[in-house]
mmCIF file of C-alpha atoms and ligand atoms in Angstrom:
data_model
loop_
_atom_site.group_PDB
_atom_site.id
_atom_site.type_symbol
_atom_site.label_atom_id
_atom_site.label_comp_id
_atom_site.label_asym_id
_atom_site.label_seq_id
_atom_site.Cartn_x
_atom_site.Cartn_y
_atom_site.Cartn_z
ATOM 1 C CA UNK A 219 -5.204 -26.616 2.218
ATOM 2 C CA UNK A 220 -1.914 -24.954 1.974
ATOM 3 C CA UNK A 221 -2.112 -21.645 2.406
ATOM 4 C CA UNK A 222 -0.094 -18.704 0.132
ATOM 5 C CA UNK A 223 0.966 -15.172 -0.142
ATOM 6 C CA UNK A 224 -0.644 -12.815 -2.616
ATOM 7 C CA UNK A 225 1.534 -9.770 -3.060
ATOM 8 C CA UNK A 226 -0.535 -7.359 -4.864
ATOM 9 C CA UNK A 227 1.713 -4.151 -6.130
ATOM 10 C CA UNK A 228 1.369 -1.076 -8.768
ATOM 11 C CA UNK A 229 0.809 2.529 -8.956
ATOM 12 C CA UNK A 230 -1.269 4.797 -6.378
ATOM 13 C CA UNK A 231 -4.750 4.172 -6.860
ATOM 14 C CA UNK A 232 -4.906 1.428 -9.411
ATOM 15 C CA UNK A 233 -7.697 -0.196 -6.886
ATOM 16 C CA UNK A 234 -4.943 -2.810 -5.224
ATOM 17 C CA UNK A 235 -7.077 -2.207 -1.377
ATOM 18 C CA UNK A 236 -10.313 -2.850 -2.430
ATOM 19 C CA UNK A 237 -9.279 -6.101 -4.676
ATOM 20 C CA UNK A 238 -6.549 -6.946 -1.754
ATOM 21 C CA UNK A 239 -9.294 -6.890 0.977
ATOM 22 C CA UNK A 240 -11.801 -8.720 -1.203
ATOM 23 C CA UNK A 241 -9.633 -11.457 -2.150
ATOM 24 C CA UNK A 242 -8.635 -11.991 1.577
ATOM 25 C CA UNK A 243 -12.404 -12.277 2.646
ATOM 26 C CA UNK A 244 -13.171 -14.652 -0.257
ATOM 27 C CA UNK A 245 -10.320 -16.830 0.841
ATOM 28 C CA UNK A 246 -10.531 -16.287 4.755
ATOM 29 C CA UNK A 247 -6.857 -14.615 4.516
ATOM 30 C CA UNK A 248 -5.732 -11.637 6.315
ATOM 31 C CA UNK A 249 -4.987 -8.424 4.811
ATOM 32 C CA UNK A 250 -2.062 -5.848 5.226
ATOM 33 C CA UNK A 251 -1.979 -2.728 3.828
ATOM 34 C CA UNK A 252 1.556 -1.957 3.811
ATOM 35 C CA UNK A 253 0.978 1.764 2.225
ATOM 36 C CA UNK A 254 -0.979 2.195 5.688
ATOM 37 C CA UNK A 255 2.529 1.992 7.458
ATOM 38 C CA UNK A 256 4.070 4.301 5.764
ATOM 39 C CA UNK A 257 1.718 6.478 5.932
ATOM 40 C CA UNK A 258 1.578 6.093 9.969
ATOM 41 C CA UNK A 259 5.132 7.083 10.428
ATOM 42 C CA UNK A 260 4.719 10.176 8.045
ATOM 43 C CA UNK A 261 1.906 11.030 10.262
ATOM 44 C CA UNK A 262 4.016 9.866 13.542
ATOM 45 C CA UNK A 263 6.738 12.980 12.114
ATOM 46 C CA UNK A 264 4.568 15.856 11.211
ATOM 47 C CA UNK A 265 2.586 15.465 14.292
ATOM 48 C CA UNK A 266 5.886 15.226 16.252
ATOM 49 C CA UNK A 267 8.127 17.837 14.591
ATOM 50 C CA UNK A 268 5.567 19.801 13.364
ATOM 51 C CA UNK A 269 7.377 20.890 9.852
ATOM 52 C CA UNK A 270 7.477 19.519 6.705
ATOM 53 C CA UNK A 271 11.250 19.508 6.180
ATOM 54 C CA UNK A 272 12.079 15.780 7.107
ATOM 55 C CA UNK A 273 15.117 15.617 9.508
ATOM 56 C CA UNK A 274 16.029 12.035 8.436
ATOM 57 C CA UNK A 275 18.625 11.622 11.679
ATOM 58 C CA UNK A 276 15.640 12.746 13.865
ATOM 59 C CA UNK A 277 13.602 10.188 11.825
ATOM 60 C CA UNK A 278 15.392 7.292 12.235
ATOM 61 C CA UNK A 279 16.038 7.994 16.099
ATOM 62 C CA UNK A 280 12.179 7.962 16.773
ATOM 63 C CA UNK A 281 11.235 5.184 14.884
ATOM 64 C CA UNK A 282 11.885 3.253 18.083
ATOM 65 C CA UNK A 283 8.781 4.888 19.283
ATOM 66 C CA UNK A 284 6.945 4.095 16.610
ATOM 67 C CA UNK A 285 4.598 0.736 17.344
ATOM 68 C CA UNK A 286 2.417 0.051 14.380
ATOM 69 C CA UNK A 287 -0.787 -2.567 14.444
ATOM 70 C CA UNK A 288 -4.134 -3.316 12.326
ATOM 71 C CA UNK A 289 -7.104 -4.568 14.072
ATOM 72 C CA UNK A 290 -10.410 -5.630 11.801
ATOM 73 C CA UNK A 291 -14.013 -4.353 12.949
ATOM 74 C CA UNK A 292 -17.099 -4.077 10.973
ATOM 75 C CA UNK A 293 -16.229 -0.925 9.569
ATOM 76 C CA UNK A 294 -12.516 -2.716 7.720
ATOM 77 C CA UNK A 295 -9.103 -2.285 8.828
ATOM 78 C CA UNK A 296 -8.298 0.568 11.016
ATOM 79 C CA UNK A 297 -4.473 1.402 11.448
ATOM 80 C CA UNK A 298 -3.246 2.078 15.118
ATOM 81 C CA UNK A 299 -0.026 4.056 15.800
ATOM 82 C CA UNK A 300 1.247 3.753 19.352
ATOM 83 C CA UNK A 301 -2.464 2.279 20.086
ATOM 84 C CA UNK A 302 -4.468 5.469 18.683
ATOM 85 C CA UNK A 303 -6.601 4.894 15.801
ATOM 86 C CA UNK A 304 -5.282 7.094 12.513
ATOM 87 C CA UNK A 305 -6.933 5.290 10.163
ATOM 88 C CA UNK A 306 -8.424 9.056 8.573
ATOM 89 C CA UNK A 307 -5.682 11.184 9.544
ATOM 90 C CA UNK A 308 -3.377 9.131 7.472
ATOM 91 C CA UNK A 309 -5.467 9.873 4.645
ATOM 92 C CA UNK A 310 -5.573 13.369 4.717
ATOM 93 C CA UNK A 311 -3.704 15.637 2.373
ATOM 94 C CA UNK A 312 -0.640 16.670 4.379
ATOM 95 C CA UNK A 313 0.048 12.974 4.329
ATOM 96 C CA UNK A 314 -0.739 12.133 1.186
ATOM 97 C CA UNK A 315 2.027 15.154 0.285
ATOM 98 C CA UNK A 316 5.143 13.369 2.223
ATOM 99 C CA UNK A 317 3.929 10.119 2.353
ATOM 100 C CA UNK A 318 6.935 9.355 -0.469
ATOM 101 C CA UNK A 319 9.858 11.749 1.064
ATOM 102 C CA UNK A 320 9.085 9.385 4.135
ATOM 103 C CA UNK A 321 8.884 5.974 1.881
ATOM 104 C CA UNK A 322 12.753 6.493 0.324
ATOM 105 C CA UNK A 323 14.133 6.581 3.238
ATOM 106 C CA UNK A 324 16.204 3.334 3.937
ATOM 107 C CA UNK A 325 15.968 2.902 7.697
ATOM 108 C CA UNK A 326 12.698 3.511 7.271
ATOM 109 C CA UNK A 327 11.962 0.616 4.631
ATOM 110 C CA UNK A 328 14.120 -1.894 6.664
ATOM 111 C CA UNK A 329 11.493 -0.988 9.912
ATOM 112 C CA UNK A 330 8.765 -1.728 8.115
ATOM 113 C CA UNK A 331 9.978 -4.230 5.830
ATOM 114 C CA UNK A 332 11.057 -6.653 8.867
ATOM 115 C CA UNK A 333 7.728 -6.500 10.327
ATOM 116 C CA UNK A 334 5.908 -7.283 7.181
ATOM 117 C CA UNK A 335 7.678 -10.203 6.938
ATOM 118 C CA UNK A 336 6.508 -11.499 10.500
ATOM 119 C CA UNK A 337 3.278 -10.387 9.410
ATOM 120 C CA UNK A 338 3.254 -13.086 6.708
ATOM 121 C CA UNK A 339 5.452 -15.375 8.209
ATOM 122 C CA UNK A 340 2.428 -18.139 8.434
ATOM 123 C CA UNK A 341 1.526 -17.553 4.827
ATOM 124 C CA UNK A 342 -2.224 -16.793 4.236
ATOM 125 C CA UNK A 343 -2.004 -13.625 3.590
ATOM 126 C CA UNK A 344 -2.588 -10.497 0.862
ATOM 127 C CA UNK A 345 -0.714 -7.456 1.445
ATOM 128 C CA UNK A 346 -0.506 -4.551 -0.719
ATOM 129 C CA UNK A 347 2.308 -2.022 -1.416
ATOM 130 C CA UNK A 348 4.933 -1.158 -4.398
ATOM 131 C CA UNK A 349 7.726 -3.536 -3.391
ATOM 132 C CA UNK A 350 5.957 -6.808 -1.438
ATOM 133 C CA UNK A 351 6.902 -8.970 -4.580
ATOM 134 C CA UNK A 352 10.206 -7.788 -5.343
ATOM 135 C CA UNK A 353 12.002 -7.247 -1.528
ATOM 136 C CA UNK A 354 9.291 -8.272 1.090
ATOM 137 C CA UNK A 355 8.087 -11.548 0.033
ATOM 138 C CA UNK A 356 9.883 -12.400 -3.446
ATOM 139 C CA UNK A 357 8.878 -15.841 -3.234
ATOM 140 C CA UNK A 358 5.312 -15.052 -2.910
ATOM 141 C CA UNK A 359 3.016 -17.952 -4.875
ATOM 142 C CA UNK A 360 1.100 -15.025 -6.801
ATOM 143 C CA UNK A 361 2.285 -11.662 -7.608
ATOM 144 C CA UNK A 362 0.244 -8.657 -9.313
ATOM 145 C CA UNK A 363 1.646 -5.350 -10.815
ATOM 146 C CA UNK A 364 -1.345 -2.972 -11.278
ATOM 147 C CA UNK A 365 -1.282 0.216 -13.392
ATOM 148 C CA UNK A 366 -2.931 2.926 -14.866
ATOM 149 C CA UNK A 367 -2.928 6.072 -16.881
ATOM 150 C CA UNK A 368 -2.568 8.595 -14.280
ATOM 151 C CA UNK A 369 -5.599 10.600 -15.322
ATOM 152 C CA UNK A 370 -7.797 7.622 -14.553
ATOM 153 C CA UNK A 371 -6.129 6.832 -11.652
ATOM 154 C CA UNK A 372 -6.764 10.765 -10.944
ATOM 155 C CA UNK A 373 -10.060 10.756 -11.583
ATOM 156 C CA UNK A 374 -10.826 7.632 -9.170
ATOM 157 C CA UNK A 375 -9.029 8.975 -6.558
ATOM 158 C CA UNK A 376 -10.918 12.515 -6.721
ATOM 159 C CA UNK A 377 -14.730 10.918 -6.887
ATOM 160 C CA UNK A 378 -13.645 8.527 -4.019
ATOM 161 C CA UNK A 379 -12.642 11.716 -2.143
ATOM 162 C CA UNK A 380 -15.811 13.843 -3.278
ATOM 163 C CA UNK A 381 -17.943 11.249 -1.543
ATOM 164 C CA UNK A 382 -15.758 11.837 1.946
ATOM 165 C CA UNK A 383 -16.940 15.812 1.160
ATOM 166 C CA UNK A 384 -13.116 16.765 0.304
ATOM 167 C CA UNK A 385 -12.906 19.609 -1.484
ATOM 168 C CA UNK A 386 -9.351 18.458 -3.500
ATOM 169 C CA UNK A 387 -9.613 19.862 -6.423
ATOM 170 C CA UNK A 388 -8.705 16.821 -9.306
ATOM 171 C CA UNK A 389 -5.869 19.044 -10.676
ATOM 172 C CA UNK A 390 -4.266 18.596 -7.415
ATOM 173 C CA UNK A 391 -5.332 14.623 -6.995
ATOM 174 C CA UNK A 392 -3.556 14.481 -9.912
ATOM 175 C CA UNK A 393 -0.957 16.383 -9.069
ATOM 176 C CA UNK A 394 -0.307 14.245 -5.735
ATOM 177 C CA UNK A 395 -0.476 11.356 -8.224
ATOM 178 C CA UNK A 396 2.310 12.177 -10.309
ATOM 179 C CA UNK A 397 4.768 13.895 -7.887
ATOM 180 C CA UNK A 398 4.328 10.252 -5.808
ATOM 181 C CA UNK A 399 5.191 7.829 -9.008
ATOM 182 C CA UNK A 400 8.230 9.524 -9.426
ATOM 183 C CA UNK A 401 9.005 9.778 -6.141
ATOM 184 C CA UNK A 402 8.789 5.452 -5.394
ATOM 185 C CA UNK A 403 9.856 4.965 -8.996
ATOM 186 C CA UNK A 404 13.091 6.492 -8.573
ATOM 187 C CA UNK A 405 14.175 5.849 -5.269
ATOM 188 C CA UNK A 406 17.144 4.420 -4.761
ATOM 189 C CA UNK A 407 15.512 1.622 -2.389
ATOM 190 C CA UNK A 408 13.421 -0.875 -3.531
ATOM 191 C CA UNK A 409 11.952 1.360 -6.090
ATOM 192 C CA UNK A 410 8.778 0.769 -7.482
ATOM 193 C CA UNK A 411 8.829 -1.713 -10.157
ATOM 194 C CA UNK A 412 7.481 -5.076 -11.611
ATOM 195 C CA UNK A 413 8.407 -8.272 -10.258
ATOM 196 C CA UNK A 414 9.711 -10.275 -12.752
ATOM 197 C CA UNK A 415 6.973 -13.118 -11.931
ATOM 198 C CA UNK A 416 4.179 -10.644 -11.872
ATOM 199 C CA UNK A 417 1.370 -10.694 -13.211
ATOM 200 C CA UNK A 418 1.016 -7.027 -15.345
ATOM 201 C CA UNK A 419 -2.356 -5.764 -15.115
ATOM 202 C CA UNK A 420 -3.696 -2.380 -17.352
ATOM 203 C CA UNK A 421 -6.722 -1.245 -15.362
ATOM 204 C CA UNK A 422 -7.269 1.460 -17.292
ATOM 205 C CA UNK A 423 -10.150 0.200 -19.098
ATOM 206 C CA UNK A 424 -11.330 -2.542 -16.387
ATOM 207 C CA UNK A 425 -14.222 -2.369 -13.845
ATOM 208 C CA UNK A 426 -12.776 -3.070 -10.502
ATOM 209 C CA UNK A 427 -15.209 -6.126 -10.575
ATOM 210 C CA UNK A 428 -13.476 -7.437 -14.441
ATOM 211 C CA UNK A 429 -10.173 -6.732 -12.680
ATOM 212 C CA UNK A 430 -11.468 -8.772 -9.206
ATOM 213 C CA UNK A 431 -12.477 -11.767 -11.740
ATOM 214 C CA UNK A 432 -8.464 -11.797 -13.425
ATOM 215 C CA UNK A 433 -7.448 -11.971 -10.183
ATOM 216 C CA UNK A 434 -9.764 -14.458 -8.485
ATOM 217 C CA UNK A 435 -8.840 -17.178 -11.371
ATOM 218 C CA UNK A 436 -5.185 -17.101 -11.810
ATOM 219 C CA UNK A 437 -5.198 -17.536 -7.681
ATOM 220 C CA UNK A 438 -7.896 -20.333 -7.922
ATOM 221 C CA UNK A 439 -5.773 -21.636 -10.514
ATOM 222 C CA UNK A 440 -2.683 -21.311 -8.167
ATOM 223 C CA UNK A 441 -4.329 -22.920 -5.505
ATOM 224 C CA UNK A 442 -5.751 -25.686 -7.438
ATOM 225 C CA UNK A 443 -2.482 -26.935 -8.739
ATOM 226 C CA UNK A 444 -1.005 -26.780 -5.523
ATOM 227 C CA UNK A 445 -3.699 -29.855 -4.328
ATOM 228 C CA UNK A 446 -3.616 -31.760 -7.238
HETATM 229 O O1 CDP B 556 -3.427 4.032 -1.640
HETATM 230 P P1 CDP B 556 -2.378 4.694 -2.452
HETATM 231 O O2 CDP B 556 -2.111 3.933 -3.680
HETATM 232 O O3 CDP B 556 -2.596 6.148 -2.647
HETATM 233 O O4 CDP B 556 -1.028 4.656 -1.642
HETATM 234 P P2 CDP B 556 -0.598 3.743 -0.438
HETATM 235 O O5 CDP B 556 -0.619 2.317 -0.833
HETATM 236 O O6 CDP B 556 -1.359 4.130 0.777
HETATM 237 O O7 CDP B 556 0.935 4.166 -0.278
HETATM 238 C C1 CDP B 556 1.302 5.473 0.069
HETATM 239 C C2 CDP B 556 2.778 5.653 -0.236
HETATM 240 O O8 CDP B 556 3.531 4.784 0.623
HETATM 241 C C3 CDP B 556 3.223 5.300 -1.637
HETATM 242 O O9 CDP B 556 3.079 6.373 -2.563
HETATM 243 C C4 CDP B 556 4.696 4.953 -1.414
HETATM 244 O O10 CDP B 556 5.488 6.100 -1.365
HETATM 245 C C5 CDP B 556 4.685 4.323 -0.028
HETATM 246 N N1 CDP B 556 4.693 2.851 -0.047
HETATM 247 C C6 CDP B 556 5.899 2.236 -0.281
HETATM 248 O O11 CDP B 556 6.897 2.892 -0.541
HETATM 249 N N2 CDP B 556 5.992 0.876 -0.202
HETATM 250 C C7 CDP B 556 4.917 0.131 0.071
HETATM 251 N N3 CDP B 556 5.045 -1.204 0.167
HETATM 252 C C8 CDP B 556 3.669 0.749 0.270
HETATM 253 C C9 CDP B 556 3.583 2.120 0.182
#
């Protein structure tokens, strides 16, 4: 069977990960996490320059040095920067604080952007982000847009976190919430938005698993016409 590209896109913790890396096991596909690169070149500068005033010239002159890769084990997808393993750092609040400063940047979009595309260059794959069906793959066979109130999204984001024994408060999970919508909606590069072709999800009220089943069908039914 011909394989596609799911592009899977929305607001900070609106669940697009866990249904990304579900779908791709149910359909053999691999998965990218394309917020996972972004965040591993935010790490890359704070652990190289040490400050959290971003120097965009000395940015853009070290991304050069910057070699990003996945590899799968039986624990998921851990994220490699120059061949170390940063899958937690990345995840860790001084991250999570730039992670958007870093994202705006246009040099920094166009590095990642080009080797997304090589990434999905063979098709059969689901990659998550805020602009994969608008500027990475905009003729991807399926596109979501997920989103949420942001005190739900809050609130998911914090109990996730409790269970990793952070001790974020959910003001400040919130907080980080807000200040990074407004940060990718308003960018001048690829901002976050809905493809036109997407399909607008409201997971507000939905269990992960009722918003798994939306997305499982209108791909089956993608995938069916494409044999018949
Ligand atoms: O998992 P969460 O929703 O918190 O965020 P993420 O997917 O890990 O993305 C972290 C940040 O990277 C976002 O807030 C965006 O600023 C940026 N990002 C982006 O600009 N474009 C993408 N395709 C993916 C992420």
């Amino acid at each position: 069977m011909q394989k596609i590209i799911v592009a899977i896109d929305g607001f900070a913790s609106t669940g697009k990960s866990s249904l990304a890396k579900r779908l791709a096991k149910s359909l053999n596909y691999t998965y990218i996490d394309t917020g996972a690169m972004y965040r591993a070149i935010t790490y890359f500068y704070l652990q190289q320059f040490n400050t959290n005033f971003i120097n965009k010239k000395e940015l853009i002159s070290s991304l050069a040095n910057i070699k990003i890769h996945f590899e799968d084990n039986l624990l998921g997808q851990k994220t490699f920067l120059n061949n170390v393993n940063i899958s937690e750092e990345i995840r860790q609040n001084h991250v999570n604080s730039e992670v958007s400063n870093i994202a705006k940047i246009k040099e920094v979009r166009t590095f990642l952007v080009k080797q997304q595309q090589v990434l999905g260059k063979d098709k059969g794959i689901i990659m998550d982000g805020r602009d994969i069906g608008t500027v990475v793959f905009p003729n991807a066979e399926c596109k979501f847009f997920l989103t949420a109130t942001p005190q739900v999204r809050a609130k998911r984001r914090y109990l996730e976190q409790l269970k990793k024994d952070s001790s974020e408060s959910y003001e400040s999970v919130l907080a980080n919430i807000n200040k990074r919508d407004r940060i990718d909606r308003s960018r001048y590069t690829s901002p976050l938005t809905k493809a036109e072709d997407a399909y607008e999800i409201d997971v507000t009220e939905l269990s992960l698993g009722e918003v798994y089943e939306i997305i499982w069908s209108y791909v089956s039914r993608k995938l069916d016409n494409r044999v018949s």
